[in-house]
Short mmCIF file of C-alpha atoms in Angstrom, two decimals:
data_model
loop_
_atom_site.label_atom_id
_atom_site.label_comp_id
_atom_site.label_asym_id
_atom_site.label_seq_id
_atom_site.Cartn_x
_atom_site.Cartn_y
_atom_site.Cartn_z
CA MET A 1 8.62 -14.90 -12.64
CA ASP A 2 9.93 -13.09 -15.67
CA THR A 3 12.49 -14.39 -18.14
CA SER A 4 11.73 -11.92 -20.92
CA ALA A 5 14.77 -9.71 -20.32
CA PRO A 6 17.76 -11.86 -19.42
CA SER A 7 21.23 -10.41 -18.88
CA PRO A 8 23.59 -12.92 -20.47
CA ARG A 9 26.89 -13.63 -18.68
CA VAL A 10 29.59 -12.76 -21.19
CA ASN A 11 33.35 -12.63 -21.59
CA GLY A 12 35.16 -10.09 -23.75
CA GLU A 13 34.68 -12.00 -26.96
CA LEU A 14 30.98 -12.73 -26.41
CA MET A 15 30.28 -9.02 -25.81
CA GLY A 16 30.37 -8.55 -29.57
CA ARG A 17 27.17 -10.59 -29.88
CA PHE A 18 25.21 -8.30 -27.60
CA ILE A 19 25.89 -4.77 -28.83
CA GLY A 20 23.11 -2.50 -27.56
CA LYS A 21 21.93 -5.22 -25.13
CA LYS A 22 22.10 -5.68 -21.38
CA VAL A 23 24.81 -8.09 -20.19
CA LEU A 24 26.70 -9.17 -17.08
CA LEU A 25 30.47 -8.86 -17.31
CA VAL A 26 32.91 -9.79 -14.57
CA GLY A 27 36.16 -7.84 -14.86
CA LYS A 28 39.35 -7.26 -12.96
CA ASN A 29 39.96 -3.63 -12.09
CA GLU A 30 43.00 -2.37 -14.02
CA GLY A 31 42.60 1.29 -13.19
CA THR A 32 40.02 4.04 -13.13
CA ASP A 33 39.91 7.76 -13.82
CA GLY A 34 36.71 8.31 -11.87
CA SER A 35 34.26 8.21 -14.74
CA THR A 36 35.54 5.13 -16.57
CA MET A 37 37.24 1.93 -15.45
CA THR A 38 39.54 -0.28 -17.47
CA VAL A 39 38.89 -3.93 -16.73
CA ARG A 40 40.40 -7.21 -17.81
CA THR A 41 37.73 -9.72 -18.89
CA PRO A 42 37.70 -13.44 -18.00
CA ASP A 43 39.19 -14.19 -21.45
CA GLU A 44 42.00 -11.65 -20.94
CA LYS A 45 40.64 -8.84 -23.07
CA THR A 46 40.55 -5.19 -22.10
CA VAL A 47 37.21 -3.42 -21.80
CA THR A 48 36.45 0.18 -20.88
CA VAL A 49 33.42 0.55 -18.63
CA GLN A 50 31.62 3.89 -18.44
CA LEU A 51 30.74 4.04 -14.75
CA ALA A 52 27.23 4.97 -13.68
CA ALA A 53 27.08 8.51 -12.35
CA GLY A 54 26.21 8.73 -8.69
CA SER A 55 26.68 5.05 -7.84
CA PRO A 56 29.49 4.13 -5.45
CA ALA A 57 32.75 3.19 -7.19
CA PRO A 58 33.70 -0.49 -7.37
CA ALA A 59 35.68 -1.32 -4.25
CA THR A 60 37.26 -4.72 -4.92
CA ALA A 61 39.63 -6.19 -7.49
CA TYR A 62 36.89 -8.18 -9.20
CA VAL A 63 33.61 -6.53 -10.13
CA GLU A 64 30.50 -7.76 -11.88
CA PHE A 65 29.06 -5.03 -14.06
CA GLU A 66 25.54 -5.03 -15.38
CA GLY A 67 25.17 -2.69 -18.30
CA ILE A 68 24.69 -2.09 -21.98
CA VAL A 69 27.33 -3.09 -24.52
CA ASP A 70 28.37 -0.03 -26.55
CA GLY A 71 30.60 -1.95 -28.93
CA ALA A 72 33.56 -4.30 -28.88
CA GLY A 73 35.56 -3.43 -25.80
CA ALA A 74 33.17 -0.86 -24.34
CA MET A 75 30.12 -0.89 -22.11
CA THR A 76 28.08 1.46 -19.94
CA GLU A 77 27.37 0.42 -16.37
CA THR A 78 23.89 0.43 -14.91
CA SER A 79 24.94 -1.27 -11.68
CA HIS A 80 27.68 -3.43 -10.28
CA VAL A 81 28.38 -5.99 -7.57
CA ASP A 82 31.76 -6.20 -5.84
CA PHE A 83 32.99 -9.76 -6.34
CA GLY A 84 35.86 -9.56 -3.84
CA ASP A 85 39.60 -9.84 -4.29
CA ASN A 86 39.67 -13.57 -4.88
CA PHE A 87 37.78 -14.78 -7.92
CA ASP A 88 38.61 -17.57 -10.35
CA MET A 89 38.37 -15.96 -13.77
CA TYR A 90 39.38 -19.09 -15.67
CA THR A 91 36.39 -21.11 -14.45
CA TYR A 92 34.04 -18.18 -14.85
CA ASN A 93 35.21 -17.84 -18.45
CA GLU A 94 34.30 -21.48 -19.03
CA LEU A 95 30.86 -20.74 -17.60
CA THR A 96 30.30 -17.81 -19.99
CA LYS A 97 31.16 -20.06 -22.93
CA GLU A 98 28.88 -22.85 -21.68
CA ALA A 99 26.01 -20.42 -21.00
CA ASN A 100 26.22 -18.98 -24.52
CA GLY A 101 26.94 -22.25 -26.26
CA ARG A 102 26.01 -25.83 -25.51
CA SER A 103 23.84 -25.05 -22.48
CA GLN A 104 22.26 -21.87 -23.79
CA ALA A 105 18.75 -23.25 -23.31
CA LEU A 106 19.24 -23.21 -19.54
CA PHE A 107 20.16 -19.52 -19.52
CA MET A 108 18.11 -17.66 -22.11
CA MET B 1 33.06 -24.60 -1.98
CA PRO B 2 31.21 -23.50 1.08
CA THR B 3 27.95 -25.27 0.48
CA PRO B 4 26.66 -28.81 0.75
CA THR B 5 24.38 -28.54 -2.28
CA GLY B 6 26.87 -29.92 -4.75
CA ALA B 7 27.03 -33.26 -3.06
CA THR B 8 23.29 -33.41 -2.54
CA GLY B 9 22.31 -32.47 -6.06
CA ALA B 10 24.81 -34.69 -7.81
CA ALA B 11 24.38 -37.65 -5.49
CA THR B 12 20.63 -37.60 -5.95
CA GLY B 13 21.08 -37.71 -9.68
CA ALA B 14 23.47 -40.64 -9.44
CA ALA B 15 21.58 -42.64 -6.86
CA GLY B 16 18.09 -42.27 -8.29
CA GLY B 17 18.69 -45.14 -10.68
CA ARG B 18 15.05 -46.14 -10.53
CA GLY B 19 14.30 -43.10 -12.65
CA GLN B 20 11.92 -41.73 -10.08
CA GLY B 21 12.47 -38.29 -8.68
CA ARG B 22 12.97 -38.64 -4.99
CA PRO B 23 11.03 -36.27 -2.82
CA ASP B 24 14.11 -35.24 -0.88
CA SER B 25 16.18 -34.31 -3.91
CA LEU B 26 17.58 -30.80 -4.12
CA VAL B 27 18.10 -29.53 -7.64
CA PRO B 28 20.23 -26.53 -8.60
CA VAL B 29 18.39 -24.47 -11.20
CA THR B 30 18.36 -21.15 -13.03
CA VAL B 31 15.21 -19.03 -13.24
CA LYS B 32 15.04 -19.93 -16.92
CA MET B 33 15.09 -23.65 -16.11
CA LEU B 34 12.33 -23.13 -13.60
CA GLN B 35 10.26 -21.22 -16.12
CA THR B 36 10.73 -23.95 -18.74
CA ALA B 37 9.81 -26.64 -16.22
CA ILE B 38 6.65 -24.84 -15.17
CA ALA B 39 5.59 -24.30 -18.78
CA ALA B 40 6.07 -28.02 -19.46
CA SER B 41 4.34 -29.36 -16.34
CA ASN B 42 0.61 -29.55 -15.90
CA VAL B 43 -1.10 -28.42 -12.76
CA ASP B 44 -1.82 -31.81 -11.18
CA ASP B 45 1.62 -33.10 -11.84
CA GLY B 46 4.63 -32.08 -9.84
CA LEU B 47 7.27 -29.84 -11.28
CA ARG B 48 9.49 -31.75 -13.69
CA VAL B 49 12.94 -30.96 -15.00
CA ASN B 50 14.08 -33.46 -17.64
CA GLY B 51 11.34 -35.83 -16.56
CA GLU B 52 12.57 -35.87 -12.99
CA GLU B 53 10.12 -34.73 -10.39
CA VAL B 54 11.55 -31.75 -8.57
CA HIS B 55 10.50 -30.61 -5.14
CA ASN B 56 13.34 -28.69 -3.60
CA ILE B 57 15.44 -26.30 -5.57
CA THR B 58 18.38 -24.04 -4.97
CA LEU B 59 18.78 -20.74 -6.78
CA LEU B 60 21.40 -18.07 -6.69
CA GLY B 61 21.00 -14.51 -7.84
CA LYS B 62 21.24 -10.82 -7.17
CA ILE B 63 18.63 -9.20 -4.94
CA ILE B 64 16.98 -6.44 -6.94
CA GLU B 65 14.10 -5.77 -4.57
CA ALA B 66 13.57 -6.53 -0.90
CA SER B 67 10.60 -5.84 1.30
CA ASP B 68 9.92 -6.66 4.87
CA THR B 69 6.64 -7.31 6.63
CA ALA B 70 5.88 -8.59 10.10
CA THR B 71 5.39 -12.15 8.87
CA ASN B 72 7.63 -12.53 5.89
CA GLN B 73 10.44 -11.18 3.78
CA VAL B 74 9.96 -10.91 0.06
CA TYR B 75 12.93 -10.70 -2.29
CA THR B 76 13.03 -10.35 -6.03
CA LEU B 77 16.02 -12.26 -7.27
CA ASP B 78 17.71 -11.76 -10.67
CA ASP B 79 20.16 -14.48 -11.73
CA GLY B 80 20.80 -13.09 -15.20
CA THR B 81 18.38 -15.55 -16.82
CA GLY B 82 15.28 -13.96 -15.32
CA THR B 83 13.70 -12.73 -12.13
CA VAL B 84 11.72 -14.62 -9.50
CA ILE B 85 9.97 -13.71 -6.27
CA VAL B 86 11.25 -15.44 -3.16
CA LYS B 87 9.26 -15.42 0.08
CA GLN B 88 10.58 -16.38 3.43
CA TRP B 89 8.44 -16.61 6.57
CA VAL B 90 9.87 -14.83 9.53
CA ASP B 91 10.97 -17.04 12.39
CA ALA B 92 11.10 -14.77 15.42
CA ASP B 93 13.13 -17.33 17.37
CA ASP B 94 15.89 -17.54 14.80
CA ALA B 95 18.43 -14.95 15.89
CA ASP B 96 20.81 -15.86 13.04
CA ALA B 97 18.13 -15.09 10.49
CA SER B 98 17.78 -11.51 11.61
CA SER B 99 21.53 -10.94 11.53
CA ARG B 100 21.69 -12.46 8.05
CA LYS B 101 18.87 -10.17 7.00
CA ASP B 102 21.11 -7.14 7.39
CA GLU B 103 23.35 -8.52 4.66
CA LEU B 104 20.48 -9.43 2.35
CA VAL B 105 20.12 -6.05 0.74
CA VAL B 106 19.48 -4.87 -2.79
CA GLY B 107 22.52 -5.34 -4.99
CA LYS B 108 23.94 -8.34 -3.10
CA TYR B 109 23.98 -11.94 -4.22
CA ALA B 110 21.95 -14.46 -2.23
CA ARG B 111 21.69 -18.23 -2.15
CA VAL B 112 18.15 -19.56 -1.79
CA TYR B 113 16.99 -23.03 -0.82
CA GLY B 114 13.28 -23.58 -1.17
CA HIS B 115 10.38 -25.05 -3.06
CA VAL B 116 8.23 -23.74 -5.86
CA LYS B 117 4.75 -22.53 -5.07
CA GLN B 118 2.20 -21.99 -7.80
CA PHE B 119 -0.76 -19.85 -6.91
CA GLY B 120 -2.98 -19.26 -9.89
CA SER B 121 -0.75 -17.99 -12.63
CA ASP B 122 1.64 -16.60 -10.08
CA THR B 123 4.76 -18.61 -9.32
CA SER B 124 7.07 -17.89 -6.46
CA VAL B 125 9.66 -19.67 -4.42
CA VAL B 126 9.05 -20.27 -0.73
CA ALA B 127 12.46 -20.33 0.87
CA PHE B 128 13.63 -22.49 3.74
CA SER B 129 16.83 -20.53 3.84
CA VAL B 130 18.17 -17.38 2.25
CA ARG B 131 21.75 -16.46 2.93
CA PRO B 132 24.15 -13.90 1.55
CA VAL B 133 26.88 -15.08 -0.83
CA GLN B 134 30.26 -14.37 0.74
CA ASP B 135 32.65 -15.87 -1.80
CA HIS B 136 31.52 -14.99 -5.32
CA ASN B 137 33.16 -18.10 -6.75
CA GLU B 138 29.88 -19.61 -5.60
CA VAL B 139 28.23 -17.80 -8.52
CA THR B 140 30.37 -19.71 -11.01
CA TYR B 141 29.85 -22.87 -9.00
CA HIS B 142 26.08 -22.67 -8.87
CA PHE B 143 25.59 -22.19 -12.60
CA LEU B 144 28.09 -24.87 -13.55
CA GLU B 145 26.41 -27.22 -11.09
CA ALA B 146 23.04 -26.47 -12.69
CA VAL B 147 24.54 -27.31 -16.09
CA TYR B 148 26.12 -30.48 -14.72
CA CYS B 149 23.01 -31.80 -12.98
CA ASN B 150 20.90 -30.99 -15.99
CA SER B 151 23.11 -32.84 -18.43
CA HIS B 152 23.43 -35.73 -15.99
CA ASN B 153 19.65 -36.08 -15.80
CA ALA B 154 19.21 -35.53 -19.52
CA GLN B 155 21.65 -38.34 -20.29
CA ARG B 156 19.80 -40.63 -17.94
CA ALA B 157 16.48 -39.72 -19.55
CA ASP B 158 17.97 -40.51 -22.97
CA ALA B 159 19.46 -43.79 -21.83
CA LYS B 160 16.18 -45.26 -20.56
CA PRO B 161 14.39 -45.96 -23.87
CA ALA B 162 17.55 -47.49 -25.32
CA ALA B 163 17.91 -50.06 -22.53
CA GLY B 164 15.69 -52.66 -24.24
CA THR B 165 17.85 -52.81 -27.33
CA ALA B 166 21.14 -52.75 -25.47
CA TYR B 167 21.46 -56.53 -25.49
CA ALA B 168 20.52 -56.96 -29.12
CA ALA B 169 23.02 -54.54 -30.57
CA PRO B 170 26.28 -56.50 -30.21
CA SER B 171 24.87 -59.78 -31.61
CA SER B 172 26.09 -59.22 -35.14
CA ALA B 173 29.58 -58.22 -34.10
CA PRO B 174 31.09 -61.58 -33.06
CA ALA B 175 30.09 -63.25 -36.34
CA SER B 176 32.37 -61.02 -38.34
CA ALA B 177 35.03 -60.71 -35.68
CA PRO B 178 37.04 -63.88 -36.52
CA ALA B 179 37.66 -62.53 -40.04
CA VAL B 180 40.19 -60.23 -38.45
CA ASP B 181 43.37 -62.08 -37.55
CA PRO B 182 43.54 -61.83 -33.77
CA GLY B 183 47.05 -63.24 -33.81
CA GLY B 184 48.28 -66.17 -31.73
CA SER B 185 48.85 -69.82 -32.51
CA CYS B 186 46.35 -72.14 -34.17
CA VAL B 187 45.66 -73.66 -30.73
CA ASP B 188 44.88 -70.26 -29.17
CA GLN B 189 42.68 -69.13 -32.02
CA ALA B 190 40.76 -72.40 -32.20
CA LYS B 191 40.27 -72.30 -28.44
CA ALA B 192 38.89 -68.75 -28.73
CA ILE B 193 36.34 -69.90 -31.30
CA PHE B 194 35.21 -72.83 -29.13
CA GLU B 195 34.83 -70.43 -26.22
CA GLY B 196 33.09 -67.85 -28.35
CA PRO B 197 29.34 -67.41 -28.96
CA ASP B 198 29.17 -70.32 -31.46
CA GLY B 199 30.46 -72.68 -28.78
CA ARG B 200 27.43 -72.18 -26.58
CA ARG B 201 25.24 -74.63 -28.49
CA ASP B 202 24.85 -78.06 -26.85
CA GLU B 203 26.73 -79.83 -29.61
CA GLY B 204 29.56 -77.29 -29.57
CA VAL B 205 31.30 -76.30 -32.80
CA LYS B 206 31.99 -78.46 -35.83
CA ILE B 207 35.62 -78.54 -36.97
CA ASP B 208 34.61 -77.39 -40.48
CA VAL B 209 33.16 -74.25 -38.95
CA VAL B 210 36.35 -73.56 -37.03
CA VAL B 211 38.43 -73.94 -40.20
CA GLN B 212 36.06 -71.61 -42.02
CA GLN B 213 36.17 -68.99 -39.26
CA LEU B 214 39.95 -69.09 -39.20
CA ASN B 215 39.64 -67.81 -42.75
CA GLY B 216 42.30 -69.99 -44.35
CA ARG B 217 44.99 -69.04 -41.88
CA PHE B 218 45.37 -72.71 -40.92
CA THR B 219 44.68 -75.96 -42.77
CA GLU B 220 42.08 -78.45 -41.57
CA ALA B 221 44.91 -80.78 -40.54
CA GLN B 222 46.44 -78.07 -38.34
CA VAL B 223 43.06 -77.36 -36.77
CA ARG B 224 42.44 -81.08 -36.05
CA GLU B 225 45.86 -81.25 -34.46
CA ALA B 226 45.11 -78.18 -32.34
CA VAL B 227 41.74 -79.65 -31.31
CA GLU B 228 43.35 -82.95 -30.33
CA HIS B 229 45.85 -81.02 -28.23
CA LEU B 230 43.04 -79.03 -26.55
CA VAL B 231 41.11 -82.26 -25.83
CA ASN B 232 44.23 -83.82 -24.27
CA GLU B 233 44.74 -80.71 -22.17
CA GLY B 234 41.14 -80.88 -20.95
CA HIS B 235 39.91 -77.68 -22.66
CA LEU B 236 37.52 -79.43 -25.08
CA TYR B 237 35.41 -82.57 -25.21
CA SER B 238 33.75 -84.26 -28.15
CA THR B 239 29.96 -84.10 -28.28
CA ILE B 240 27.63 -85.71 -30.87
CA ASP B 241 30.42 -87.10 -33.09
CA ASP B 242 34.16 -86.85 -33.69
CA ASP B 243 33.74 -83.57 -35.61
CA HIS B 244 31.95 -81.59 -32.88
CA PHE B 245 33.68 -80.28 -29.78
CA LYS B 246 32.64 -78.08 -26.90
CA SER B 247 34.72 -76.07 -24.47
CA THR B 248 34.94 -77.14 -20.85
CA ASN B 249 35.21 -73.47 -19.87
CA LEU B 250 31.63 -72.55 -20.79
#
């Protein structure tokens, strides 16, 4: 068991707290040019994700990216999970706030 | 949501009013919660989360490593709060298990039901069931359920020590309450005082006390008139003398 390197679940706003750190971000695919993807975050912000070279492109509308935050509104993917075409972003956004706020002790 | 855990986890929390963890409870946790619980528990004692003994847990996370031997499958699960090793013994007769196994690959989310096994300093989860997550709303659901169950148990743990003082706390309140004009006629207000905490003594309440508690809103004559009316209506009876009355409703 190892909890020394957590990947916090963030929304667009919370990304700012983790610049240079590993995070999990769920986004809605808003278009890709092959090397980057523009996604809409659970709190309705726009983030540009630098896709990992050589990994298969995200295939569904909602994607969970694991990666490093480059700055506000930008991150670099290390891996991703396809979250399907039906995902409730509102509730997930509430979870990101809870996990980085009141209930932080349960997550990191 | 496509899982029965919610009901089980929450219902256990609600029903275990005796404050004892029940051996059949199933608690949704994060790896971090598990780690904290293990650090806080001693070896002889069971695993405790918020003072509740925990036997069965459910976890949800991404498979980051999977290996397969003849007797068991070993997964390393990452739920974002940490990583944990999950072992599942192979049941050769379970045809469903082998079909599920094809979907339990690195990079996919899995739901695990199991119990915690401590072997030396090594902690792992022995799974009864590992199944792939189909609808990823279950990710949101699992973590919110973990938060919910945790706060539910934490509140219950907080409430226990306070129970002894719960009865004592309101005692001072009624004494000052009549100072506030509750409204209503002299008869109604006098009746309320006779039926209040002061009226519980054997001798009831003295008329002077009622006048005093009414805070000058009514004269003694008005109060005596109201009392006489209440006696005639059968709400009060006189006790040790003509100045003390007690309610028939107590």
